[in-house]
PDB file of C-alpha atoms in Angstrom:
ATOM      1  CA  MET A   1      58.791 -12.888 -44.000  1.00  0.00           C
ATOM      2  CA  LYS A   2      57.385 -10.464 -46.067  1.00  0.00           C
ATOM      3  CA  LYS A   3      53.855 -11.984 -46.641  1.00  0.00           C
ATOM      4  CA  GLU A   4      53.641 -11.208 -42.935  1.00  0.00           C
ATOM      5  CA  LYS A   5      54.729  -7.910 -42.554  1.00  0.00           C
ATOM      6  CA  HIS A   6      52.432  -6.661 -45.882  1.00  0.00           C
ATOM      7  CA  THR A   7      49.085  -8.746 -44.299  1.00  0.00           C
ATOM      8  CA  GLU A   8      50.161  -6.622 -41.022  1.00  0.00           C
ATOM      9  CA  GLU A   9      50.848  -3.177 -43.464  1.00  0.00           C
ATOM     10  CA  THR A  10      47.631  -3.760 -44.867  1.00  0.00           C
ATOM     11  CA  ALA A  11      44.482  -4.712 -42.046  1.00  0.00           C
ATOM     12  CA  PRO A  12      44.983  -1.199 -40.208  1.00  0.00           C
ATOM     13  CA  SER A  13      44.550   0.576 -43.360  1.00  0.00           C
ATOM     14  CA  THR A  14      41.941  -1.505 -44.164  1.00  0.00           C
ATOM     15  CA  GLU A  15      40.949  -0.153 -40.653  1.00  0.00           C
ATOM     16  CA  GLU A  16      41.097   3.363 -41.513  1.00  0.00           C
ATOM     17  CA  ASP A  17      38.883   2.419 -44.553  1.00  0.00           C
ATOM     18  CA  VAL A  18      36.042   1.126 -42.870  1.00  0.00           C
ATOM     19  CA  LEU A  19      36.157   3.972 -40.251  1.00  0.00           C
ATOM     20  CA  ALA A  20      36.486   6.553 -43.713  1.00  0.00           C
ATOM     21  CA  THR A  21      33.712   4.586 -44.620  1.00  0.00           C
ATOM     22  CA  GLU A  22      31.966   4.834 -41.487  1.00  0.00           C
ATOM     23  CA  GLU A  23      32.743   8.551 -41.094  1.00  0.00           C
ATOM     24  CA  SER A  24      31.311   8.894 -44.501  1.00  0.00           C
ATOM     25  CA  VAL A  25      27.931   6.941 -44.220  1.00  0.00           C
ATOM     26  CA  ASP A  26      27.553   9.091 -40.771  1.00  0.00           C
ATOM     27  CA  ALA A  27      28.017  12.218 -43.066  1.00  0.00           C
ATOM     28  CA  GLN A  28      25.657  11.745 -45.624  1.00  0.00           C
ATOM     29  CA  THR A  29      22.980  10.459 -42.945  1.00  0.00           C
ATOM     30  CA  GLU A  30      23.425  13.936 -41.242  1.00  0.00           C
ATOM     31  CA  ILE A  31      23.247  15.424 -44.403  1.00  0.00           C
ATOM     32  CA  GLU A  32      20.373  13.933 -45.688  1.00  0.00           C
ATOM     33  CA  GLU A  33      18.321  14.679 -41.880  1.00  0.00           C
ATOM     34  CA  ILE A  34      19.499  17.765 -42.852  1.00  0.00           C
ATOM     35  CA  ASP A  35      18.179  18.285 -46.410  1.00  0.00           C
ATOM     36  CA  ALA A  36      14.483  16.998 -44.228  1.00  0.00           C
ATOM     37  CA  ILE A  37      14.633  19.215 -41.913  1.00  0.00           C
ATOM     38  CA  LYS A  38      15.256  21.397 -43.913  1.00  0.00           C
ATOM     39  CA  ILE A  39      12.058  20.552 -45.877  1.00  0.00           C
ATOM     40  CA  GLN A  40       9.284  19.937 -42.930  1.00  0.00           C
ATOM     41  CA  LEU A  41      10.768  23.138 -42.153  1.00  0.00           C
ATOM     42  CA  GLN A  42       9.909  24.480 -45.176  1.00  0.00           C
ATOM     43  CA  GLU A  43       6.927  23.033 -45.305  1.00  0.00           C
ATOM     44  CA  LEU A  44       5.218  24.640 -41.647  1.00  0.00           C
ATOM     45  CA  ASN A  45       6.881  28.236 -42.925  1.00  0.00           C
ATOM     46  CA  ASN A  46       4.227  28.134 -45.594  1.00  0.00           C
ATOM     47  CA  SER A  47       1.714  26.444 -43.697  1.00  0.00           C
ATOM     48  CA  TYR A  48       2.601  29.567 -41.413  1.00  0.00           C
ATOM     49  CA  LEU A  49       2.105  31.916 -44.080  1.00  0.00           C
ATOM     50  CA  ARG A  50      -1.383  30.320 -45.783  1.00  0.00           C
ATOM     51  CA  LEU A  51      -2.639  30.488 -41.982  1.00  0.00           C
ATOM     52  CA  LEU A  52      -1.191  34.101 -41.736  1.00  0.00           C
ATOM     53  CA  ALA A  53      -3.103  34.908 -44.784  1.00  0.00           C
ATOM     54  CA  ASP A  54      -6.374  33.244 -43.678  1.00  0.00           C
ATOM     55  CA  PHE A  55      -6.209  35.288 -40.859  1.00  0.00           C
ATOM     56  CA  GLU A  56      -5.526  38.921 -42.376  1.00  0.00           C
ATOM     57  CA  ASN A  57      -8.500  37.701 -44.368  1.00  0.00           C
ATOM     58  CA  TYR A  58     -10.896  36.957 -42.039  1.00  0.00           C
ATOM     59  CA  LYS A  59      -9.760  39.628 -40.437  1.00  0.00           C
ATOM     60  CA  LYS A  60     -10.336  41.518 -43.211  1.00  0.00           C
ATOM     61  CA  LYS A  61     -14.800  39.768 -44.281  1.00  0.00           C
ATOM     62  CA  THR A  62     -15.291  40.631 -40.605  1.00  0.00           C
ATOM     63  CA  LEU A  63     -14.758  44.185 -40.355  1.00  0.00           C
ATOM     64  CA  LYS A  64     -16.011  44.843 -43.474  1.00  0.00           C
ATOM     65  CA  GLU A  65     -19.224  43.016 -42.605  1.00  0.00           C
ATOM     66  CA  LYS A  66     -19.272  44.682 -39.084  1.00  0.00           C
ATOM     67  CA  SER A  67     -19.464  48.176 -41.755  1.00  0.00           C
ATOM     68  CA  ASP A  68     -22.231  47.274 -43.585  1.00  0.00           C
ATOM     69  CA  LEU A  69     -23.990  46.564 -40.899  1.00  0.00           C
ATOM     70  CA  LEU A  70     -23.485  49.346 -38.970  1.00  0.00           C
ATOM     71  CA  LYS A  71     -23.927  51.159 -42.415  1.00  0.00           C
ATOM     72  CA  TYR A  72     -27.196  48.956 -43.479  1.00  0.00           C
ATOM     73  CA  GLY A  73     -28.884  47.881 -40.289  1.00  0.00           C
ATOM     74  CA  GLY A  74     -32.040  50.487 -40.326  1.00  0.00           C
ATOM     75  CA  GLU A  75     -32.774  48.939 -44.276  1.00  0.00           C
ATOM     76  CA  ASN A  76     -35.586  47.516 -43.253  1.00  0.00           C
ATOM     77  CA  VAL A  77     -37.296  50.378 -40.986  1.00  0.00           C
ATOM     78  CA  LEU A  78     -35.931  52.589 -43.800  1.00  0.00           C
ATOM     79  CA  ASN A  79     -37.370  50.806 -46.603  1.00  0.00           C
ATOM     80  CA  ASN A  80     -41.095  50.355 -44.493  1.00  0.00           C
ATOM     81  CA  LEU A  81     -41.020  54.320 -44.145  1.00  0.00           C
ATOM     82  CA  LEU A  82     -40.628  54.967 -47.562  1.00  0.00           C
ATOM     83  CA  PRO A  83     -44.324  54.245 -48.532  1.00  0.00           C
ATOM     84  CA  VAL A  84     -45.062  57.319 -45.945  1.00  0.00           C
ATOM     85  CA  ILE A  85     -43.156  59.148 -47.715  1.00  0.00           C
ATOM     86  CA  ASP A  86     -45.532  58.183 -50.938  1.00  0.00           C
ATOM     87  CA  ASP A  87     -48.701  58.754 -49.193  1.00  0.00           C
ATOM     88  CA  PHE A  88     -47.838  62.492 -47.910  1.00  0.00           C
ATOM     89  CA  GLU A  89     -46.777  63.410 -51.594  1.00  0.00           C
ATOM     90  CA  ARG A  90     -49.817  62.507 -53.111  1.00  0.00           C
ATOM     91  CA  ALA A  91     -50.965  64.495 -49.992  1.00  0.00           C
ATOM     92  CA  MET A  92     -49.584  67.583 -51.316  1.00  0.00           C
ATOM     93  CA  ILE A  93     -50.063  67.104 -54.231  1.00  0.00           C
ATOM     94  CA  SER A  94     -53.453  66.792 -53.938  1.00  0.00           C
ATOM     95  CA  LEU A  95     -53.631  69.703 -51.320  1.00  0.00           C
ATOM     96  CA  LYS A  96     -51.865  71.953 -54.091  1.00  0.00           C
ATOM     97  CA  ASP A  97     -55.050  74.037 -55.195  1.00  0.00           C
ATOM     98  CA  GLU A  98     -55.926  74.060 -51.731  1.00  0.00           C
ATOM     99  CA  PRO A  99     -55.760  77.862 -50.091  1.00  0.00           C
ATOM    100  CA  ASP A 100     -52.985  77.929 -47.318  1.00  0.00           C
ATOM    101  CA  SER A 101     -54.359  76.479 -44.196  1.00  0.00           C
ATOM    102  CA  PRO A 102     -53.178  74.961 -41.525  1.00  0.00           C
ATOM    103  CA  VAL A 103     -53.333  72.002 -42.444  1.00  0.00           C
ATOM    104  CA  LYS A 104     -51.768  72.400 -45.131  1.00  0.00           C
ATOM    105  CA  GLU A 105     -48.885  74.235 -44.105  1.00  0.00           C
ATOM    106  CA  GLY A 106     -48.557  71.184 -41.234  1.00  0.00           C
ATOM    107  CA  ASN A 107     -48.573  69.097 -44.120  1.00  0.00           C
ATOM    108  CA  ALA A 108     -46.080  70.599 -44.978  1.00  0.00           C
ATOM    109  CA  LEU A 109     -44.010  71.096 -42.004  1.00  0.00           C
ATOM    110  CA  ILE A 110     -43.548  66.751 -41.196  1.00  0.00           C
ATOM    111  CA  TYR A 111     -42.740  66.231 -44.832  1.00  0.00           C
ATOM    112  CA  ASN A 112     -39.781  68.668 -44.933  1.00  0.00           C
ATOM    113  CA  LYS A 113     -39.368  67.048 -41.928  1.00  0.00           C
ATOM    114  CA  PHE A 114     -39.758  63.539 -42.804  1.00  0.00           C
ATOM    115  CA  ARG A 115     -37.581  63.236 -46.122  1.00  0.00           C
ATOM    116  CA  ALA A 116     -35.035  65.748 -43.632  1.00  0.00           C
ATOM    117  CA  PHE A 117     -34.796  62.695 -41.685  1.00  0.00           C
ATOM    118  CA  LEU A 118     -34.282  59.924 -44.133  1.00  0.00           C
ATOM    119  CA  GLN A 119     -31.630  61.774 -45.972  1.00  0.00           C
ATOM    120  CA  GLN A 120     -30.017  62.286 -42.384  1.00  0.00           C
ATOM    121  CA  ASN A 121     -30.106  58.175 -42.404  1.00  0.00           C
ATOM    122  CA  GLY A 122     -28.287  57.943 -46.057  1.00  0.00           C
ATOM    123  CA  VAL A 123     -31.596  57.705 -48.206  1.00  0.00           C
ATOM    124  CA  LYS A 124     -31.676  59.552 -51.554  1.00  0.00           C
ATOM    125  CA  GLU A 125     -33.868  59.603 -53.874  1.00  0.00           C
ATOM    126  CA  ILE A 126     -33.184  58.647 -56.718  1.00  0.00           C
ATOM    127  CA  GLU A 127     -32.847  60.883 -60.291  1.00  0.00           C
ATOM    128  CA  THR A 128     -35.808  60.256 -63.008  1.00  0.00           C
ATOM    129  CA  THR A 129     -35.854  62.924 -64.390  1.00  0.00           C
ATOM    130  CA  GLU A 130     -34.671  64.120 -67.973  1.00  0.00           C
ATOM    131  CA  LYS A 131     -32.328  60.580 -67.637  1.00  0.00           C
ATOM    132  CA  LEU A 132     -31.791  57.678 -69.130  1.00  0.00           C
ATOM    133  CA  PHE A 133     -33.521  54.211 -68.568  1.00  0.00           C
ATOM    134  CA  ASP A 134     -30.625  52.028 -66.174  1.00  0.00           C
ATOM    135  CA  THR A 135     -31.790  48.549 -64.973  1.00  0.00           C
ATOM    136  CA  ASP A 136     -29.104  49.377 -61.921  1.00  0.00           C
ATOM    137  CA  TYR A 137     -31.898  52.254 -61.285  1.00  0.00           C
ATOM    138  CA  HIS A 138     -34.852  52.605 -62.774  1.00  0.00           C
ATOM    139  CA  GLU A 139     -37.683  49.337 -63.273  1.00  0.00           C
ATOM    140  CA  ALA A 140     -39.546  50.159 -66.584  1.00  0.00           C
ATOM    141  CA  ILE A 141     -43.520  49.306 -66.111  1.00  0.00           C
ATOM    142  CA  THR A 142     -44.727  50.511 -69.504  1.00  0.00           C
ATOM    143  CA  LEU A 143     -42.573  51.374 -72.904  1.00  0.00           C
ATOM    144  CA  PHE A 144     -44.169  53.948 -75.219  1.00  0.00           C
ATOM    145  CA  PRO A 145     -43.002  55.471 -78.521  1.00  0.00           C
ATOM    146  CA  ALA A 146     -40.964  57.633 -78.961  1.00  0.00           C
ATOM    147  CA  GLN A 147     -41.721  61.130 -80.924  1.00  0.00           C
ATOM    148  CA  ASN A 148     -38.206  61.643 -82.011  1.00  0.00           C
ATOM    149  CA  PRO A 149     -34.948  59.288 -81.676  1.00  0.00           C
ATOM    150  CA  GLU A 150     -33.253  60.946 -79.354  1.00  0.00           C
ATOM    151  CA  ASP A 151     -35.761  60.102 -76.728  1.00  0.00           C
ATOM    152  CA  LYS A 152     -34.912  56.979 -77.308  1.00  0.00           C
ATOM    153  CA  GLY A 153     -34.188  54.830 -73.949  1.00  0.00           C
ATOM    154  CA  LYS A 154     -35.445  58.565 -72.321  1.00  0.00           C
ATOM    155  CA  ILE A 155     -37.089  58.207 -69.245  1.00  0.00           C
ATOM    156  CA  VAL A 156     -40.902  59.502 -70.124  1.00  0.00           C
ATOM    157  CA  GLU A 157     -42.379  59.881 -66.142  1.00  0.00           C
ATOM    158  CA  CYS A 158     -41.803  58.184 -63.005  1.00  0.00           C
ATOM    159  CA  ILE A 159     -44.762  56.363 -61.186  1.00  0.00           C
ATOM    160  CA  GLN A 160     -42.907  56.210 -58.381  1.00  0.00           C
ATOM    161  CA  LYS A 161     -39.401  57.534 -57.144  1.00  0.00           C
ATOM    162  CA  GLY A 162     -37.207  55.033 -56.400  1.00  0.00           C
ATOM    163  CA  TYR A 163     -35.007  55.311 -53.406  1.00  0.00           C
ATOM    164  CA  GLN A 164     -30.903  54.238 -52.189  1.00  0.00           C
ATOM    165  CA  LEU A 165     -29.831  54.207 -48.872  1.00  0.00           C
ATOM    166  CA  HIS A 166     -25.779  55.149 -49.901  1.00  0.00           C
ATOM    167  CA  ASP A 167     -24.995  53.625 -52.623  1.00  0.00           C
ATOM    168  CA  LYS A 168     -27.212  50.518 -52.225  1.00  0.00           C
ATOM    169  CA  VAL A 169     -31.442  50.769 -53.816  1.00  0.00           C
ATOM    170  CA  ILE A 170     -33.573  49.699 -51.800  1.00  0.00           C
ATOM    171  CA  ARG A 171     -36.292  50.216 -53.623  1.00  0.00           C
ATOM    172  CA  PHE A 172     -35.655  50.876 -57.710  1.00  0.00           C
ATOM    173  CA  ALA A 173     -37.795  53.702 -59.649  1.00  0.00           C
ATOM    174  CA  LYS A 174     -40.651  52.569 -61.599  1.00  0.00           C
ATOM    175  CA  VAL A 175     -40.742  54.319 -65.142  1.00  0.00           C
ATOM    176  CA  VAL A 176     -42.253  54.683 -67.847  1.00  0.00           C
ATOM    177  CA  VAL A 177     -39.593  54.435 -70.909  1.00  0.00           C
ATOM    178  CA  ALA A 178     -39.724  55.832 -74.923  1.00  0.00           C
ATOM    179  CA  ASP A 179     -38.916  53.313 -77.015  1.00  0.00           C
TER     180      ASP A 179
END
């Protein structure tokens, strides 16, 4: 009889062990599912942040493109007007020795209005007088032997004026440089 009691006592403990094992397995699978969901959430969050950053970069890029379009939109037209101002300057030089005449005054008036128009639209003349040669603004047409060593690299003469539209060079100044 003792043996029967012993088996009866072990049977309930085995059921409890099985239930406890099932609960621990269920708890373990729940923990694994939670960890998998956390990893998936982290991946989605990272993906969202990258997408948000890409969108912000896109907005900045399109805003800059619009700004540049407004700022430099008339560049082609203004660049095509530069030979006209060159012709006006040549006319002013040729009329310099003429006595005062309506043609000379009219030419000067138109020239000054034209220069004012270019300045209002952001076109600036590139300085060349007594400046050092700078490849960002000047194009060397000829090298001229320098009289003094300190003149080496300086601009001796400007053959054709250069112009900038705001901060962008639209025509390089063609110059003679002391070598």
